[in-house]
Backbone as JSON, one array per atom type, in Angstrom:
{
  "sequence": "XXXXXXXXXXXXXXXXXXXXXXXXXXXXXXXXXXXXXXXXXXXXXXXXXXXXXXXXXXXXXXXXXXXXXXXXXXXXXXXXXXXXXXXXXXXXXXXXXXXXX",
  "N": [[0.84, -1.18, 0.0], [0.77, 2.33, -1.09], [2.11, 5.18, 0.64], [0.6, 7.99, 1.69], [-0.18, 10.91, 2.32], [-1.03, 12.62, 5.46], [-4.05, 13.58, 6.34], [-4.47, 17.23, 7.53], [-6.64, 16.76, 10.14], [-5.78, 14.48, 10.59], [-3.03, 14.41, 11.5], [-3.19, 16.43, 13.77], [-4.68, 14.51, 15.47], [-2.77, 12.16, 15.72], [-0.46, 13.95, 16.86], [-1.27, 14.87, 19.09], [-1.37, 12.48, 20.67], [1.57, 12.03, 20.9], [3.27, 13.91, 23.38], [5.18, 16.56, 23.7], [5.92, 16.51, 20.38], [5.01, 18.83, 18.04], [3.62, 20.47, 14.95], [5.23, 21.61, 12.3], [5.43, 23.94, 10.17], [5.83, 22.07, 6.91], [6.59, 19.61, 8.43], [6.82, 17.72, 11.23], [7.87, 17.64, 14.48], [9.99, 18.19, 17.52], [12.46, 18.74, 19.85], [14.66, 17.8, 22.69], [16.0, 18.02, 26.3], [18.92, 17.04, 27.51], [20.97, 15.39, 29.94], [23.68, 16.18, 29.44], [26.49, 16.87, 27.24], [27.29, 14.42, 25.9], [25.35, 12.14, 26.7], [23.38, 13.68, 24.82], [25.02, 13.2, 22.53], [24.75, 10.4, 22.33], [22.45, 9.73, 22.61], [21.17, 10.59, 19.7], [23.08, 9.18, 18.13], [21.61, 6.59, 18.45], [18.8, 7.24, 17.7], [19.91, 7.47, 15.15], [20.02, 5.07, 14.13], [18.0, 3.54, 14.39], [16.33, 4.98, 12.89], [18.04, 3.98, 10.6], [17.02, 1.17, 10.42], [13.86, 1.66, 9.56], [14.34, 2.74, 7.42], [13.8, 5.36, 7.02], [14.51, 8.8, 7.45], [15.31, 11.6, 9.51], [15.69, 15.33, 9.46], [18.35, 15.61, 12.19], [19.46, 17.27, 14.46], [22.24, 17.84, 16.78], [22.9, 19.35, 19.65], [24.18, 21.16, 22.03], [23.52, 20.5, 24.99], [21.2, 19.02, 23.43], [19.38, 17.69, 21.38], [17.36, 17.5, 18.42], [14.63, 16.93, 16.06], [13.39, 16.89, 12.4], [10.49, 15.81, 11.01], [9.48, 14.74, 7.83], [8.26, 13.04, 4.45], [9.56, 12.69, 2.37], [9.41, 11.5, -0.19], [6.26, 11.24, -1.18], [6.33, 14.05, -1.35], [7.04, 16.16, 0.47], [5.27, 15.95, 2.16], [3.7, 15.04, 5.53], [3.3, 11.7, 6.85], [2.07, 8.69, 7.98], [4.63, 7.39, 8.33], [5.95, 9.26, 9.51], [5.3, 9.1, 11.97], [5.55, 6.83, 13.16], [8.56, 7.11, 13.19], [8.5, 9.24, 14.98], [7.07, 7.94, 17.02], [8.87, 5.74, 18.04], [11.77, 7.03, 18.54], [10.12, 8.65, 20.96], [10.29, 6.24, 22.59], [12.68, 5.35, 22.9], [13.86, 7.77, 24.08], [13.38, 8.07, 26.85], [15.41, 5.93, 28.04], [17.63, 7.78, 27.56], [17.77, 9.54, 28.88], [16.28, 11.54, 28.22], [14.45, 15.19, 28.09]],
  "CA": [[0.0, 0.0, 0.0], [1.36, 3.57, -0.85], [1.69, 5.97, 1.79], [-0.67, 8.77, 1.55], [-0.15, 12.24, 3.0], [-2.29, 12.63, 6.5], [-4.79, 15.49, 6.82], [-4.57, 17.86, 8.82], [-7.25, 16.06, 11.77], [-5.22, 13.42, 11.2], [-1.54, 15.07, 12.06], [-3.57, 16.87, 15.08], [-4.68, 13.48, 16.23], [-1.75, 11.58, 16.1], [0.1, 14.71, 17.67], [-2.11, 14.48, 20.54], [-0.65, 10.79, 21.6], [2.98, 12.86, 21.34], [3.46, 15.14, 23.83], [6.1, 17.54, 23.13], [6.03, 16.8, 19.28], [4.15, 19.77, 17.18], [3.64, 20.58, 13.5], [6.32, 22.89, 12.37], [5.29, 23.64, 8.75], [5.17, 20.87, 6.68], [6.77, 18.61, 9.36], [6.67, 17.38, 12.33], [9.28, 18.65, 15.12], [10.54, 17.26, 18.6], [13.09, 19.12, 20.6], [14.57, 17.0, 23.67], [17.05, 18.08, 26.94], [19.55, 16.08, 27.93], [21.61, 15.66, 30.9], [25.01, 16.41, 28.88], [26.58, 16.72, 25.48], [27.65, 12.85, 25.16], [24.21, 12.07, 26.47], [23.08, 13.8, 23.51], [25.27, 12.45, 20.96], [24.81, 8.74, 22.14], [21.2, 9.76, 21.37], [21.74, 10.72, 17.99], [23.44, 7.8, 17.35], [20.78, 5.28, 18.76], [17.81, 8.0, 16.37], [20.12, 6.93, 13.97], [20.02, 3.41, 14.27], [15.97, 3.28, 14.22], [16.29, 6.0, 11.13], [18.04, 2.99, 9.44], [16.27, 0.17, 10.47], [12.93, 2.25, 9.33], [14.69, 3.11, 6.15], [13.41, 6.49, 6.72], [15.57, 9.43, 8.21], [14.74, 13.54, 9.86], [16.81, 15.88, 10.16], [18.9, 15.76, 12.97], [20.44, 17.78, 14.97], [22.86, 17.95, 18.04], [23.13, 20.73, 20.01], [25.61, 21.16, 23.66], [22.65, 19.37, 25.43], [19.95, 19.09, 23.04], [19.05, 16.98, 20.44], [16.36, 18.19, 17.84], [14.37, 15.97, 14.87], [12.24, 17.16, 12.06], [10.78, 14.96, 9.73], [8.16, 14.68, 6.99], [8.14, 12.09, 3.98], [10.62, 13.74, 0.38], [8.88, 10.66, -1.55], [5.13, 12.17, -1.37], [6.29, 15.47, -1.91], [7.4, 16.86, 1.47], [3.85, 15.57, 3.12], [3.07, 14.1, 6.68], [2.92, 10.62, 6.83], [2.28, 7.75, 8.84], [6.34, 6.69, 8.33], [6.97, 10.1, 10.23], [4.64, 8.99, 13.58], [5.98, 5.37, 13.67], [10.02, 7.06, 13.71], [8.24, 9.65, 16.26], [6.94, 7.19, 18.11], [9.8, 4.86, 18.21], [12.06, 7.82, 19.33], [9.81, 8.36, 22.44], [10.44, 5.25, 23.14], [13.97, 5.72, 23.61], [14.36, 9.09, 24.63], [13.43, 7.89, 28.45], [16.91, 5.43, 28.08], [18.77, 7.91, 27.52], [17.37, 10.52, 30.25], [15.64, 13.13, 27.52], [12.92, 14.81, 28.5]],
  "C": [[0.89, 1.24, 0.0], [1.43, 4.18, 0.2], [1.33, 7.72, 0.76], [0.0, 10.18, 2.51], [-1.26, 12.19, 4.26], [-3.04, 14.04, 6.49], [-4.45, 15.61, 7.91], [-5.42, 17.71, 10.45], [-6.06, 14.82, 11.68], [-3.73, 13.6, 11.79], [-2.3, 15.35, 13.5], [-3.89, 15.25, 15.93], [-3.81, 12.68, 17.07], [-0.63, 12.85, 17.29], [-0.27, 14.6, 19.08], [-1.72, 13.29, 21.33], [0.83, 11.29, 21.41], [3.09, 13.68, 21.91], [4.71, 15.73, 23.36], [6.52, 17.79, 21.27], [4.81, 18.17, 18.95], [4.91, 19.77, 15.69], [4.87, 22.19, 13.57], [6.58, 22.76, 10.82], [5.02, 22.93, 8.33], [5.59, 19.83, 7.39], [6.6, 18.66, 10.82], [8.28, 17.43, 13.32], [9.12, 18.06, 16.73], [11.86, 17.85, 19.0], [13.43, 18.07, 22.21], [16.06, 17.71, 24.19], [17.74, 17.07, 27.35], [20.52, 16.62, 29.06], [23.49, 16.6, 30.97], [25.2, 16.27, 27.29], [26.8, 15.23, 25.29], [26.67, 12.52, 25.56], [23.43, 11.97, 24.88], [23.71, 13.11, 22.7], [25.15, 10.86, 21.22], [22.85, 8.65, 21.62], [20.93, 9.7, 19.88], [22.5, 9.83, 17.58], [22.25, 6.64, 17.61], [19.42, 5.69, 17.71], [18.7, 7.16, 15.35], [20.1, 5.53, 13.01], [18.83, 3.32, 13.69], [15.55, 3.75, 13.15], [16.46, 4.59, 10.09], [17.29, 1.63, 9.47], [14.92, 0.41, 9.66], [13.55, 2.42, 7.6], [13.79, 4.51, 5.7], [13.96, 7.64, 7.84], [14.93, 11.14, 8.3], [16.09, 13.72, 9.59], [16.69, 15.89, 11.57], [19.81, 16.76, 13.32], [21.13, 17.81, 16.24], [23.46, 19.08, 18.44], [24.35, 20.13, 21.98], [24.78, 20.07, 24.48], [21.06, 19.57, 24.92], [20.17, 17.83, 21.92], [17.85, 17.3, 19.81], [16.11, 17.34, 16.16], [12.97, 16.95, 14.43], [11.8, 16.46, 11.19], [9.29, 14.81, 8.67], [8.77, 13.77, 5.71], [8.38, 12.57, 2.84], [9.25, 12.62, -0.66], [6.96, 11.06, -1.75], [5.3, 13.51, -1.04], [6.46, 16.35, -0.5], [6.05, 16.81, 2.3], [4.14, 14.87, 4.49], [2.98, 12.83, 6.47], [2.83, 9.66, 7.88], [3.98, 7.16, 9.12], [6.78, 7.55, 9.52], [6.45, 9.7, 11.46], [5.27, 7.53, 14.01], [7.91, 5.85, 13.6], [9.36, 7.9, 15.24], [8.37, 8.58, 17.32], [8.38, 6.09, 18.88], [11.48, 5.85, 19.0], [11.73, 8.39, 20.73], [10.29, 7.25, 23.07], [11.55, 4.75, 23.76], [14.24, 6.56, 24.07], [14.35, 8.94, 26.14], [14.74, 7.32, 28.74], [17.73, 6.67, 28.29], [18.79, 9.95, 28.29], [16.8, 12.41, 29.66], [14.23, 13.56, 28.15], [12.53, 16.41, 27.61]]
}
């Protein structure tokens, strides 16, 4: 099955089961503190991991103690998709490991 662009109830929906994600243009956006800079970058390496497993990748970035993902779906045209809520989600899921909040 293709993936499909989400409307706009459906971005707000799914947003709603992410706290701290929001829409930020056409993507979806996620800011996280961390305790320290190698904190952060062992984050950004473990995002990166799940990026490739997923075979779908945000930008990333690493900041002193931050870490920051935005991501929306190049192959339907810079749209929303379900690909971007299942890396979201899968990023919550680690971000507690590795003491983001």
């Amino acid at each position: 099955m293709p993936l499909e662009p989400l409307s706009q109830k459906d971005i707000e929906e799914r947003l709603a089961e992410l706290p701290g994600w929001s829409l930020d243009g056409d993507r979806i956006a996620r800011s996280y503190r961390l305790g320290s800079h190698f904190a952060a970058a062992a984050m950004v390496v473990h995002i990166a991991q799940v990026q490739d497993e997923l075979d779908h990748h945000s930008d990333l970035t690493l900041g002193y103690h931050s870490v920051s993902l935005t991501v929306n779906t190049h192959s339907v045209g810079g749209a929303v998709t379900e690909k971007d809520f299942e890396l979201a989600r899968r990023v919550e899921e680690l971000a507690a490991g590795h003491g983001a909040s």
